[in-house]
Coordinates of C-alpha atoms in Angstrom, one line a residue:
X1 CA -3.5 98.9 -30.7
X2 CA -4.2 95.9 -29.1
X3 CA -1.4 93.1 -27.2
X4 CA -2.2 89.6 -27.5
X5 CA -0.7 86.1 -27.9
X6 CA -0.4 85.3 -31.8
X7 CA -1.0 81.9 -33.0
X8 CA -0.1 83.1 -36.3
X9 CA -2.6 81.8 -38.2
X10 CA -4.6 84.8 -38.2
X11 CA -2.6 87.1 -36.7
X12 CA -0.3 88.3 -35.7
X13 CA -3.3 90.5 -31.2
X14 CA -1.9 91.0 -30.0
X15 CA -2.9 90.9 -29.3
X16 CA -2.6 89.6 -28.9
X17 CA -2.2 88.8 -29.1
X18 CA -2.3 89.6 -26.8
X19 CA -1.1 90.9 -24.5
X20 CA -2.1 90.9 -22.9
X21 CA -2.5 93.8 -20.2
X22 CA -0.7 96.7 -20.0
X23 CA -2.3 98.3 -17.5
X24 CA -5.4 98.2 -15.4
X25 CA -6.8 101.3 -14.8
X26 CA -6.4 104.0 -12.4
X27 CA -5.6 103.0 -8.9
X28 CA -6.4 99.5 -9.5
X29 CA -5.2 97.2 -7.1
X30 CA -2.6 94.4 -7.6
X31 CA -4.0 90.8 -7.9
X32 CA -2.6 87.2 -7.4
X33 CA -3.7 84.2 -9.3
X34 CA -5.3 82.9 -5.8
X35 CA -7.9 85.9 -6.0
X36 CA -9.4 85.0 -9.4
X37 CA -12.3 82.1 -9.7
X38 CA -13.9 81.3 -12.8
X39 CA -17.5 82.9 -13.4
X40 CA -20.2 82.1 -15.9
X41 CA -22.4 85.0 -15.0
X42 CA -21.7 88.1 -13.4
X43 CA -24.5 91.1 -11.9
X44 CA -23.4 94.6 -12.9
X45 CA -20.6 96.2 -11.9
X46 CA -20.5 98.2 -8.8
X47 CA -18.3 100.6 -6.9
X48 CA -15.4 99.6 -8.7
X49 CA -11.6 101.3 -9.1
X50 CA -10.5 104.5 -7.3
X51 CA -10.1 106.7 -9.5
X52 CA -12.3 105.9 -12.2
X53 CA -15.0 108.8 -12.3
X54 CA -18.1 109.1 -14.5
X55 CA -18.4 113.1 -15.2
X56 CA -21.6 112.7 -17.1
X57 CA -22.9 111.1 -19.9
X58 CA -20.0 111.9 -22.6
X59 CA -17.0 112.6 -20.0
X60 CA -15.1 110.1 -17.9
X61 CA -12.1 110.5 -16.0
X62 CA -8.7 108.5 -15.5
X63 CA -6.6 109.0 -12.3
X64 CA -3.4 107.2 -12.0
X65 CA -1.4 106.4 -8.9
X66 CA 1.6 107.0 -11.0
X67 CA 1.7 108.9 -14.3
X68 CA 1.2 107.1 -17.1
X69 CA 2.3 108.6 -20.5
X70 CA 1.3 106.1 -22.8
X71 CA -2.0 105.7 -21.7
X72 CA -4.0 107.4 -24.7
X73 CA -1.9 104.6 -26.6
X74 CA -2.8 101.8 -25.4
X75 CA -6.9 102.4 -25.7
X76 CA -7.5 100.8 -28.8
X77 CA -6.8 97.5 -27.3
X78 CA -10.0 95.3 -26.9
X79 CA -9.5 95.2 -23.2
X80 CA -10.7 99.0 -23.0
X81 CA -14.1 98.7 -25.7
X82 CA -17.2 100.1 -24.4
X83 CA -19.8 97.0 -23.1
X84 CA -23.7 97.2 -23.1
X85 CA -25.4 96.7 -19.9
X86 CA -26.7 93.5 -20.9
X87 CA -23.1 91.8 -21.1
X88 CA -22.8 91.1 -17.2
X89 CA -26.2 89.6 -17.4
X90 CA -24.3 86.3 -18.8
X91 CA -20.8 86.9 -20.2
X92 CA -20.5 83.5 -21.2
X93 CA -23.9 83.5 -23.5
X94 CA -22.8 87.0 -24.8
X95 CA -19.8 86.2 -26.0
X96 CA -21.7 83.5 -28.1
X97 CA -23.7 87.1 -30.2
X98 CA -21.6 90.0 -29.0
X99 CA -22.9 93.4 -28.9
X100 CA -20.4 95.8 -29.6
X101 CA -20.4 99.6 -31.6
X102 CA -18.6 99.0 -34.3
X103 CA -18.8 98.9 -38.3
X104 CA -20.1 95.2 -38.5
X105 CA -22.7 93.2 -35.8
X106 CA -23.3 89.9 -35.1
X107 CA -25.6 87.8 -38.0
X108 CA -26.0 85.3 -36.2
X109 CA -24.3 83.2 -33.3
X110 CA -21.0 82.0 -33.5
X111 CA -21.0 79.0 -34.7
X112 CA -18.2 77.3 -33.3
X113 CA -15.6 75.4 -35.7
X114 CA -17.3 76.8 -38.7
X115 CA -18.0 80.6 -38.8
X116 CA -18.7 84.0 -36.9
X117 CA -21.3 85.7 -39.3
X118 CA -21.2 89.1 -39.8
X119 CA -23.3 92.2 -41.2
X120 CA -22.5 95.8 -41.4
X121 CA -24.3 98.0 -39.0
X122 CA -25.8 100.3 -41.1
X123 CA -26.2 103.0 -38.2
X124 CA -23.0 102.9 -37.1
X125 CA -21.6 106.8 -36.6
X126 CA -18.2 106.4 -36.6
X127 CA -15.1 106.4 -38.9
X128 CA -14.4 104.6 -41.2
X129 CA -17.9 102.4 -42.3
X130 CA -17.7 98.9 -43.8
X131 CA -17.8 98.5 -47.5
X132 CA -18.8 95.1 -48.0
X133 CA -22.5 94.1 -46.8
X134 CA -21.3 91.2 -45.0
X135 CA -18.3 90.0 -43.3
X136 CA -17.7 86.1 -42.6
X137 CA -14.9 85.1 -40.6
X138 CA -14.7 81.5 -41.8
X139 CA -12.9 79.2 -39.1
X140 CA -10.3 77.3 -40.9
X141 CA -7.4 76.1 -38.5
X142 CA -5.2 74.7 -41.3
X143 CA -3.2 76.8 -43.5
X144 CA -2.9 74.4 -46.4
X145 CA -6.7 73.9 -46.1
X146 CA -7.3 77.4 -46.2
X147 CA -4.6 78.2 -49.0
X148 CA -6.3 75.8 -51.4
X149 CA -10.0 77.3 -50.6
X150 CA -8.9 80.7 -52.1
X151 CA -7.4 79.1 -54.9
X152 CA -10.7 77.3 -55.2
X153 CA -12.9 80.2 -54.8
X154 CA -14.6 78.9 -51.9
X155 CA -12.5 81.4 -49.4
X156 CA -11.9 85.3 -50.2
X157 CA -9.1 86.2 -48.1
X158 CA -6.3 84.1 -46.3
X159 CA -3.7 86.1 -44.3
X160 CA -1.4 87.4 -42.2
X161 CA 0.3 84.3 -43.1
X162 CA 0.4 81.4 -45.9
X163 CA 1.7 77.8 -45.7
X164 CA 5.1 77.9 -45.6
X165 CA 5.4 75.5 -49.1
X166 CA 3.2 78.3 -50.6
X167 CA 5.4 81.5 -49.9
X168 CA 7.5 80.8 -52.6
X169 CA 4.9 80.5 -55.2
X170 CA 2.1 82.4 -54.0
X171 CA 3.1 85.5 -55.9
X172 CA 3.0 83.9 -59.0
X173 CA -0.2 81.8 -58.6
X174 CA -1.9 85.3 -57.3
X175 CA -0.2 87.6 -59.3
X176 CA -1.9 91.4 -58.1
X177 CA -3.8 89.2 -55.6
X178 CA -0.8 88.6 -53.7
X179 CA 0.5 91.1 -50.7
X180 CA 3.0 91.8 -48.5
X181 CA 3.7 94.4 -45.9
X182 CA 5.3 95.1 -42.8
X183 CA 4.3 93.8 -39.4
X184 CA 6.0 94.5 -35.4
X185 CA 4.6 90.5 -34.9
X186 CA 7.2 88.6 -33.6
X187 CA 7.9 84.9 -33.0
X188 CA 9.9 83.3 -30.1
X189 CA 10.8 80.0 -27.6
X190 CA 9.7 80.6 -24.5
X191 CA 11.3 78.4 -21.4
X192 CA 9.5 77.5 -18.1
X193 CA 10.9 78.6 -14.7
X194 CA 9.1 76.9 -13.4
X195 CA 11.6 73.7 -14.3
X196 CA 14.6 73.9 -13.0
X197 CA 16.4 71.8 -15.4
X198 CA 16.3 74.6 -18.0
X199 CA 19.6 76.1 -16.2
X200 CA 20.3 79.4 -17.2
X201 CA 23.2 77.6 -19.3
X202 CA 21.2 74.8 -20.4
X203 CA 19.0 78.2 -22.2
X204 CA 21.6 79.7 -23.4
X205 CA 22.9 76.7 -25.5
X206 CA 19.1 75.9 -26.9
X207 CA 19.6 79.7 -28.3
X208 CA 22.7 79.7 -29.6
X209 CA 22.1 76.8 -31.0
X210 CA 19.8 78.0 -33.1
X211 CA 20.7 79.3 -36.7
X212 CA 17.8 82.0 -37.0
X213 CA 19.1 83.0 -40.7
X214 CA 18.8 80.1 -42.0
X215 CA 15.1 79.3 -41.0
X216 CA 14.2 82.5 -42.5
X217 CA 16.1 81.9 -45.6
X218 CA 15.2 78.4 -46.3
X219 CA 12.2 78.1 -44.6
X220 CA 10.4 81.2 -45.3
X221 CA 12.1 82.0 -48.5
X222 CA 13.2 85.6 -47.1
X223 CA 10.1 86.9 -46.0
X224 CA 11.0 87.4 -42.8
X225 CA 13.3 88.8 -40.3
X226 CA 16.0 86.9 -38.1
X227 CA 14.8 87.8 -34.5
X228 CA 18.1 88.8 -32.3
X229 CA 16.1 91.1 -30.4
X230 CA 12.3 91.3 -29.2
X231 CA 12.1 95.3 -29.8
X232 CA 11.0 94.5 -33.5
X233 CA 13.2 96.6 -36.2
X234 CA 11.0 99.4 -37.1
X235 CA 10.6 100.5 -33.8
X236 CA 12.6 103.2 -32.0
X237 CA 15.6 101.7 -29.5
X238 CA 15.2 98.5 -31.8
X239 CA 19.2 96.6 -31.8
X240 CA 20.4 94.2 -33.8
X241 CA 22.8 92.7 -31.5
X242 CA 21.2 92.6 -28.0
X243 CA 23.7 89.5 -26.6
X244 CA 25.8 87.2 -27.2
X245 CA 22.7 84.1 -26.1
X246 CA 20.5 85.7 -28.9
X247 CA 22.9 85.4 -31.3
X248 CA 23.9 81.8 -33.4
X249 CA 27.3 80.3 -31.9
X250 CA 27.3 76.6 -32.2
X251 CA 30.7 76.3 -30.8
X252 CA 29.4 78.5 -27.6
X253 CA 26.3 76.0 -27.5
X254 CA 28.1 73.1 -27.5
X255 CA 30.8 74.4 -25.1
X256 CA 27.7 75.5 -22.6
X257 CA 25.6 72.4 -23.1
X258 CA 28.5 69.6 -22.2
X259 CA 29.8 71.7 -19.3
X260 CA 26.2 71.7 -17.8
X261 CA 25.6 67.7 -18.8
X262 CA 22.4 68.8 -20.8
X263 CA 19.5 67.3 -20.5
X264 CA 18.5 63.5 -21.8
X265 CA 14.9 64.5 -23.4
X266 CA 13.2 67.7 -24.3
X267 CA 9.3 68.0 -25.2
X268 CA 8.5 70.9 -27.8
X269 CA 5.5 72.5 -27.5
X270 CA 3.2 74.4 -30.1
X271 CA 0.1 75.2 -31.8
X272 CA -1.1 73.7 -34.6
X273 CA -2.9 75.4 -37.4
X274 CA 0.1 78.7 -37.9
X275 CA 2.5 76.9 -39.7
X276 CA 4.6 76.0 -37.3
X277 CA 5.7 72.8 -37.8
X278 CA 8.6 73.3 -40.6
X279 CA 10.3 76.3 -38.1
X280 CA 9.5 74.0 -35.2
X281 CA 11.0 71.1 -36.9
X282 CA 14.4 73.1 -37.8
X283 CA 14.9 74.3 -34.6
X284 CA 14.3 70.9 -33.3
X285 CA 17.5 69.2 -35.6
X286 CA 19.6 72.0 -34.9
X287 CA 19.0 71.3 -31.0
X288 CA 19.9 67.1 -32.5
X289 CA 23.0 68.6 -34.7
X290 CA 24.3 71.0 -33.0
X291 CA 23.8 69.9 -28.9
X292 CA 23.9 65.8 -29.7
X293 CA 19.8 65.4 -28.4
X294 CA 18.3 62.7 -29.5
X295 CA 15.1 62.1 -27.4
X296 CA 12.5 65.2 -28.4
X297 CA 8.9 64.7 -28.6
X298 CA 6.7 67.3 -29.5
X299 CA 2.8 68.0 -28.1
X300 CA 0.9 70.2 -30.0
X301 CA -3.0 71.3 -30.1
X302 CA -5.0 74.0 -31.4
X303 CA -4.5 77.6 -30.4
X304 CA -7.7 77.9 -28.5
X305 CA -6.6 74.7 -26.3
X306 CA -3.0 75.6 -26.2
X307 CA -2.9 78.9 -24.7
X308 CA -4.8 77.9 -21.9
X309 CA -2.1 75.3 -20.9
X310 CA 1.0 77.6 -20.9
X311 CA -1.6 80.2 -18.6
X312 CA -2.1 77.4 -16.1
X313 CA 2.0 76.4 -16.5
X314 CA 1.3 73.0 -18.1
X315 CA 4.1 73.3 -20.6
X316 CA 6.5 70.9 -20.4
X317 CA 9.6 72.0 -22.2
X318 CA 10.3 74.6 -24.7
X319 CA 7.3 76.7 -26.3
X320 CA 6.4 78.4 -29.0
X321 CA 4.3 81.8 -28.7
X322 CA 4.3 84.9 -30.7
X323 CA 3.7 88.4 -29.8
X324 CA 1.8 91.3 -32.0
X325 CA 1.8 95.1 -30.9
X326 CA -0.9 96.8 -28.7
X327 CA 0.5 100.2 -29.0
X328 CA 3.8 101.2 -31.1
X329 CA 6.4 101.5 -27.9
X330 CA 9.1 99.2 -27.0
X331 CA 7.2 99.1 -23.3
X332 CA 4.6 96.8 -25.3
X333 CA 7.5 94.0 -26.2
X334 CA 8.9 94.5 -22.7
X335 CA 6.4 94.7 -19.4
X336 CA 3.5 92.5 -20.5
X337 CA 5.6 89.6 -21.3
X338 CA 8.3 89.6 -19.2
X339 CA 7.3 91.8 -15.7
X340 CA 7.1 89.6 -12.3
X341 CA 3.6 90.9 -11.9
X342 CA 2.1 90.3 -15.3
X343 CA 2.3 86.1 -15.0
X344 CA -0.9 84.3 -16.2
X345 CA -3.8 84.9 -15.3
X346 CA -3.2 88.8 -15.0
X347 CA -0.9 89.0 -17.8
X348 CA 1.3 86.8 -20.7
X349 CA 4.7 86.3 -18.7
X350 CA 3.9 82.2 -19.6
X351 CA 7.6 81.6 -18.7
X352 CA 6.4 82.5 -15.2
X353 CA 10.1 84.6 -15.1
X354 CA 11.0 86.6 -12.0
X355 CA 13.0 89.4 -12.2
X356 CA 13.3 92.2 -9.8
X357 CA 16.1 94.0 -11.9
X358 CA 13.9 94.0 -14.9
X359 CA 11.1 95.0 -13.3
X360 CA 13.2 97.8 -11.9
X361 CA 14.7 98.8 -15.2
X362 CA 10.9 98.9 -17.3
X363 CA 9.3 101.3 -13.8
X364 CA 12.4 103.6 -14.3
X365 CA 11.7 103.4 -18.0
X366 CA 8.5 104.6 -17.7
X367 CA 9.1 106.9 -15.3
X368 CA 11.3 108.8 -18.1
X369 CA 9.2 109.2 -20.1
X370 CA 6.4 110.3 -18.0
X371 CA 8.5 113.0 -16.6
X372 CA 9.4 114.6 -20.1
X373 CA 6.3 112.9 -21.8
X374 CA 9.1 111.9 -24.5
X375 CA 9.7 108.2 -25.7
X376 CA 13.1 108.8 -26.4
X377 CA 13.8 109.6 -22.7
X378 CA 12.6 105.7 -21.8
X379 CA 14.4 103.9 -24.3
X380 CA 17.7 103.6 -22.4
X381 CA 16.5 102.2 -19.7
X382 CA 13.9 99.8 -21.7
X383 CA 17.1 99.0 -23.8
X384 CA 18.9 98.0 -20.0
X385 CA 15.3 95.4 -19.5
X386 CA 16.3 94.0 -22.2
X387 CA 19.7 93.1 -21.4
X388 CA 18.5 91.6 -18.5
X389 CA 16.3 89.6 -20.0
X390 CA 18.7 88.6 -23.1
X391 CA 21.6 87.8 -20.2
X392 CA 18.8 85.2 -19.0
X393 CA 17.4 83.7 -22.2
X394 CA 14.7 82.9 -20.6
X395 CA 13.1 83.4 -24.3
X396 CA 15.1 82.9 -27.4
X397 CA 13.9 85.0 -30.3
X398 CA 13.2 83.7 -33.5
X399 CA 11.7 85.8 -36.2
X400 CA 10.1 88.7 -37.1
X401 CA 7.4 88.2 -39.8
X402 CA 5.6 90.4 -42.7
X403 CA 2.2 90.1 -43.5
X404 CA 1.6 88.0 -46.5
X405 CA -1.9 87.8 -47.8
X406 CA -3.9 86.3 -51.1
X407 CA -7.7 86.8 -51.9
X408 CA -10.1 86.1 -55.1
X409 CA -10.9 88.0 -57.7
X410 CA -13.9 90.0 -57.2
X411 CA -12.3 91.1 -53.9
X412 CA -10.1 94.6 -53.4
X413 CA -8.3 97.3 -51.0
X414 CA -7.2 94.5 -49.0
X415 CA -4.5 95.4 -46.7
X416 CA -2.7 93.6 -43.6
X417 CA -1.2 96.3 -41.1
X418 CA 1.6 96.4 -38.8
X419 CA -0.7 94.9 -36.2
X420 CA -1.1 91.6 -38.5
X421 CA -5.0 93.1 -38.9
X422 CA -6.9 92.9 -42.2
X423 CA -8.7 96.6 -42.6
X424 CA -12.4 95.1 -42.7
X425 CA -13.9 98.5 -43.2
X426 CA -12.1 99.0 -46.3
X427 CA -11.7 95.6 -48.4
X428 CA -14.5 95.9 -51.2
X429 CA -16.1 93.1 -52.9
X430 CA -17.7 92.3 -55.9
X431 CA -20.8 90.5 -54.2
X432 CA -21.0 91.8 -51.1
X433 CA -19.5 89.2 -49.3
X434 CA -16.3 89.0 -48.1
X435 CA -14.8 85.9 -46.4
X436 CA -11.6 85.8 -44.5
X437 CA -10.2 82.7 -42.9
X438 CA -9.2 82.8 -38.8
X439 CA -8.6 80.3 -36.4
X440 CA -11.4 79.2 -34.0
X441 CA -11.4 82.1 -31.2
X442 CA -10.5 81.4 -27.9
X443 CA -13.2 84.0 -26.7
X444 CA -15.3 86.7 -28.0
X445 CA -15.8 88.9 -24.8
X446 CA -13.5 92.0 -24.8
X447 CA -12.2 92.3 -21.2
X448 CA -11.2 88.7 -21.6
X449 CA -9.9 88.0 -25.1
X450 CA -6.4 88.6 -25.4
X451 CA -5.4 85.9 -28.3
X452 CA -5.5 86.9 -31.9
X453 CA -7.6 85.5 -33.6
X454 CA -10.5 86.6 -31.3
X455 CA -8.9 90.3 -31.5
X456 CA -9.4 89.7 -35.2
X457 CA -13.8 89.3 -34.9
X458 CA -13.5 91.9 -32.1
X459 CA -12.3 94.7 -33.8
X460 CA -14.6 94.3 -36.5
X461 CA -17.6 94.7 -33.8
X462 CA -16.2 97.5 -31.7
X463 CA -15.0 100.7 -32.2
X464 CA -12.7 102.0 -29.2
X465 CA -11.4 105.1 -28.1
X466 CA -8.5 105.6 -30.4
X467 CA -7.8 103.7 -33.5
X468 CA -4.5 103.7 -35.6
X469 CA -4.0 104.4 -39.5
X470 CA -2.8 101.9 -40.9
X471 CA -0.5 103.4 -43.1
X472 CA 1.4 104.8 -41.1
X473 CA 0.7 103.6 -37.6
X474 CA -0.3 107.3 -36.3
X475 CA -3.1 107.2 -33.4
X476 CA -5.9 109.1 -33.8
X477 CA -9.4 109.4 -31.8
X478 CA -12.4 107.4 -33.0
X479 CA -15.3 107.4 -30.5
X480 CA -13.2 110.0 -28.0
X481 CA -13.6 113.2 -29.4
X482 CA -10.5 114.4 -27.0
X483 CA -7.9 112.7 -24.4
X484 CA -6.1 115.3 -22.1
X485 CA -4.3 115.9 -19.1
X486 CA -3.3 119.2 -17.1
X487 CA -1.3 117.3 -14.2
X488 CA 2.2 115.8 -15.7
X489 CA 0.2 112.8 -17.5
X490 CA -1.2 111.5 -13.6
X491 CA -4.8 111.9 -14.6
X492 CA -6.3 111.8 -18.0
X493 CA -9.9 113.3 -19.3
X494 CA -11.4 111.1 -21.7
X495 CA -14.4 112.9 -23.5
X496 CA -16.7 111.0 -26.1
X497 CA -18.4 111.6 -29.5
X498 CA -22.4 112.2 -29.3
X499 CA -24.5 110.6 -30.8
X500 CA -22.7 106.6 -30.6
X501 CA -25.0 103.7 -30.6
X502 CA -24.4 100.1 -29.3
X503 CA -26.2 97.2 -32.3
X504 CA -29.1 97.3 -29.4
X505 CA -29.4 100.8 -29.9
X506 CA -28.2 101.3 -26.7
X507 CA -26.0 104.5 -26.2
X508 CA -22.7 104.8 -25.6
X509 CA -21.8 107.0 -22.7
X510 CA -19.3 107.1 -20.2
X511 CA -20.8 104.6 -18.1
X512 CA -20.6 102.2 -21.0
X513 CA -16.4 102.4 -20.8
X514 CA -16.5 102.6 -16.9
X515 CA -18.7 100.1 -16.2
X516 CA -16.9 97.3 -18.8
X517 CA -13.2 98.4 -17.1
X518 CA -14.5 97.9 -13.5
X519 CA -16.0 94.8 -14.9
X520 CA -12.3 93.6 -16.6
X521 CA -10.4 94.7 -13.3
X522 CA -12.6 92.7 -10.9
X523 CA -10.8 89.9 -10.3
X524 CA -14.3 88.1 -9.1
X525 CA -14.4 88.3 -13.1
X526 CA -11.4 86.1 -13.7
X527 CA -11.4 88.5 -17.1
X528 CA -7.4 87.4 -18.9
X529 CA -7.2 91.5 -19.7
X530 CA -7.7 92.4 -15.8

């Protein structure tokens, strides 16, 4: 549903990381970094995208420049939740007590470092209503920390992921309190163009260098997935064996990184607070073992500060990110990430790559599909994007995780999906109360939150257009009661449920979806999802 960065400690949101766009809406125009300043307060939106119509109160319609077939797809991602008017009055204060539409509201103000308090809305009109009476999302950045809280009582939940010393043990110390289930979330080193000392050569020898089977064996005891790819496995067009640079070949490596001289120091970079360090640390003495460096030093911060940095190309060396699905396509793994025109701030290309031919390959990729309205028809030519990108190694996978999860006694029907989300609306407690642990947001405003662990809070407040089940990943429509086209897929009819209700008691109309994607798109806004 959603694309956004993952910081893995309460991921993985895509979503989220994060993504994080996909694409604007209709007609919107293209934007450079230069155009976007920072705002603290915004008036209402006016006059807005071509092609973004308000019919009346329950109807709105979508009209593309170029067909877009995944389009109903992609509308569970935050970017695309309904706002209330009073939203653009101060985005930067509202983001502090959101108002959204879905199964939980705001308690209180998020209270930064500690927790963002929770109630269920007991008007709420849509599917699936909360269970519990309250929801906390307790702000605990380290893993270990939050690990020993559950086993203390004190926290209910702690997931997608556990310490890495714990996964081992975990099943036994939680017994039918312990989980596990499939994820698309993948994990990867990202490396700057913008420095010209990683060589393409110099890339290719930090990713062959780097035994990806044994991390997940003796790191994370099996539980996850060598990454040779970034289409994860359960997709379709998902390979195995992309490259040779993706695969481990020490002798290759070592061959590459003499020939090129290599490079005296390297400086890691990563957020704390996921688990990162052992992985980090591995890859980090194979690089030592493998290449001969000696000289690494590592910086590493908080998600909340870290993903900033990489936006605004601060990174100096080799970084880590991860990447959960918006929408199940391959196009989600492929065009936000790596597309020339989706580099921060419009999108989460952080390695700032530039590549005409992949850009090329993804647009005729699309174009496939839109012309039979088939997925299958695309995946060639996504497969071809990423060659490309696997000839580069400008990235180097890593792994693919599961979703492993613990909680109290007391607590039930807890479930992690294949977006790395906890199902808020249908864990049950004992008391009530349920308390899950997440990283400290970066934001809390929809059209800019695109990390995560703020996708996390925010789809417990808001209730979009289409949802997914999380059994079996199927979209279906939540507040739209229908999505259609008549013209090849070029422009869509989006057509609400009655009777919808913002936590002001505001209602939710066509204006309330038009009005927040005009917002999002300005890029007077400077909103991360634009």
């Amino acid at each position: 549903v959603y694309k956004r960065q993952c910081g893995d400690s309460s991921d993985d949101p895509t979503t989220t990381e994060g993504e994080t766009t996909t694409t604007a809406a209709a007609g919107a125009t293209t934007t450079t970094a230069a155009d976007a300043t920072d705002t603290t307060a915004a008036a209402q939106p006016t006059g807005g995208m071509p092609g973004l119509n308000v019919v009346d109160d329950l109807t709105f319609t979508v009209e593309f420049e170029e067909a877009d077939p995944e389009f109903p797809l992609k509308l569970a991602y935050a970017a695309f939740y309904p706002l209330p008017s009073v939203a653009y009055d101060d985005p930067v204060a509202f983001e502090e007590m959101p108002v959204g539409n879905g199964p939980f509201r705001m308690e209180g103000p998020w209270e930064h470092d500690v927790v963002v308090p929770l109630i269920r809305y007991e008007d709420y009109a849509g599917p699936d209503p909360a269970q519990v009476e309250r929801l906390e999302w307790t702000i605990i950045d380290d893993l270990n920390t939050a690990y020993n809280e559950v086993l203390a009582g004190n926290l209910d939940i702690l997931g997608p992921a556990l310490p890495t010393d714990q996964i081992a043990t975990a099943p036994d110390q939680f017994g039918d309190n312990y989980g596990i289930s499939s994820s698309t979330s993948f994990t990867y080193m990202g490396f700057p163009a913008y420095m010209e000392e990683y060589t393409q050569d110099i890339r290719r020898a930090l990713s062959m260098a780097i035994d990806r089977d044994l991390i997940v064996e003796q790191i994370y005891n099996n539980t996850r997935v060598a990454a040779n790819s970034t289409i994860p496995p359960i997709f379709a067009g998902a390979r195995t064996d992309v490259c040779e640079n993706w695969n481990h070949n020490p002798d290759e490596a070592k061959a590459l990184w003499d020939a090129t001289g290599g490079l005296d120091e390297i400086t890691v970079w990563f957020n704390t607070g996921g688990g990162h360090e052992e992985w980090v640390e591995a890859v980090t003495n194979m690089w030592r073992n493998t290449l001969g460096v000696e000289n690494i030093k590592f910086e590493s911060m908080e998600f909340s500060e870290y993903l900033p940095l990489l936006d605004d190309s601060q990174a100096t060396g080799p970084f880590r990110l991860g990447w959960g699905q918006d929408y199940p396509s391959p196009l989600n793994f492929l065009e936000p990430l790596y597309a020339s025109y989706n580099v921060p701030p419009v999108g989460s290309n952080t390695t700032f790559w530039i590549s005409p031919e992949f850009d090329d390959a993804v647009a005729q990729g699309k174009a496939a599909v839109a012309a039979s309205g088939l997925l299958e028809d695309g995946l060639p030519f996504y497969q071809q994007a990423e060659d490309i990108l696997c000839d580069s190694a400008q990235i180097a996978p890593v792994w693919y995780r599961t979703n492993q999860y613990v909680y109290t006694e007391g607590t039930d029907n807890v479930f992690y999906d294949s977006y790395s989300v906890l199902g808020v609306t249908k864990v049950h407690a004992d008391d009530g109360l349920v308390s899950v642990q997440v990283s400290e947001p970066e934001h809390l405003f929809p059209t800019t939150t695109n990390e995560s662990n703020g996708i996390q809070v925010l789809r417990s407040l808001f209730t979009g257009l289409v949802q997914y089940d999380a059994e079996t990943n199927e979209p279906f429509n939540a507040h739209a009661s229908s999505i259609v086209t008549d013209d090849g897929r070029v422009t869509w009819t989006v057509t609400l449920n009655p009777g919808r209700t913002l936590h002001n008691v505001e209602p939710v109309t066509a204006a309330s979806y038009v009005n927040a994607w005009n917002f999002g798109a300005d890029p007077a806004n400077a909103q991360q999802n634009s």
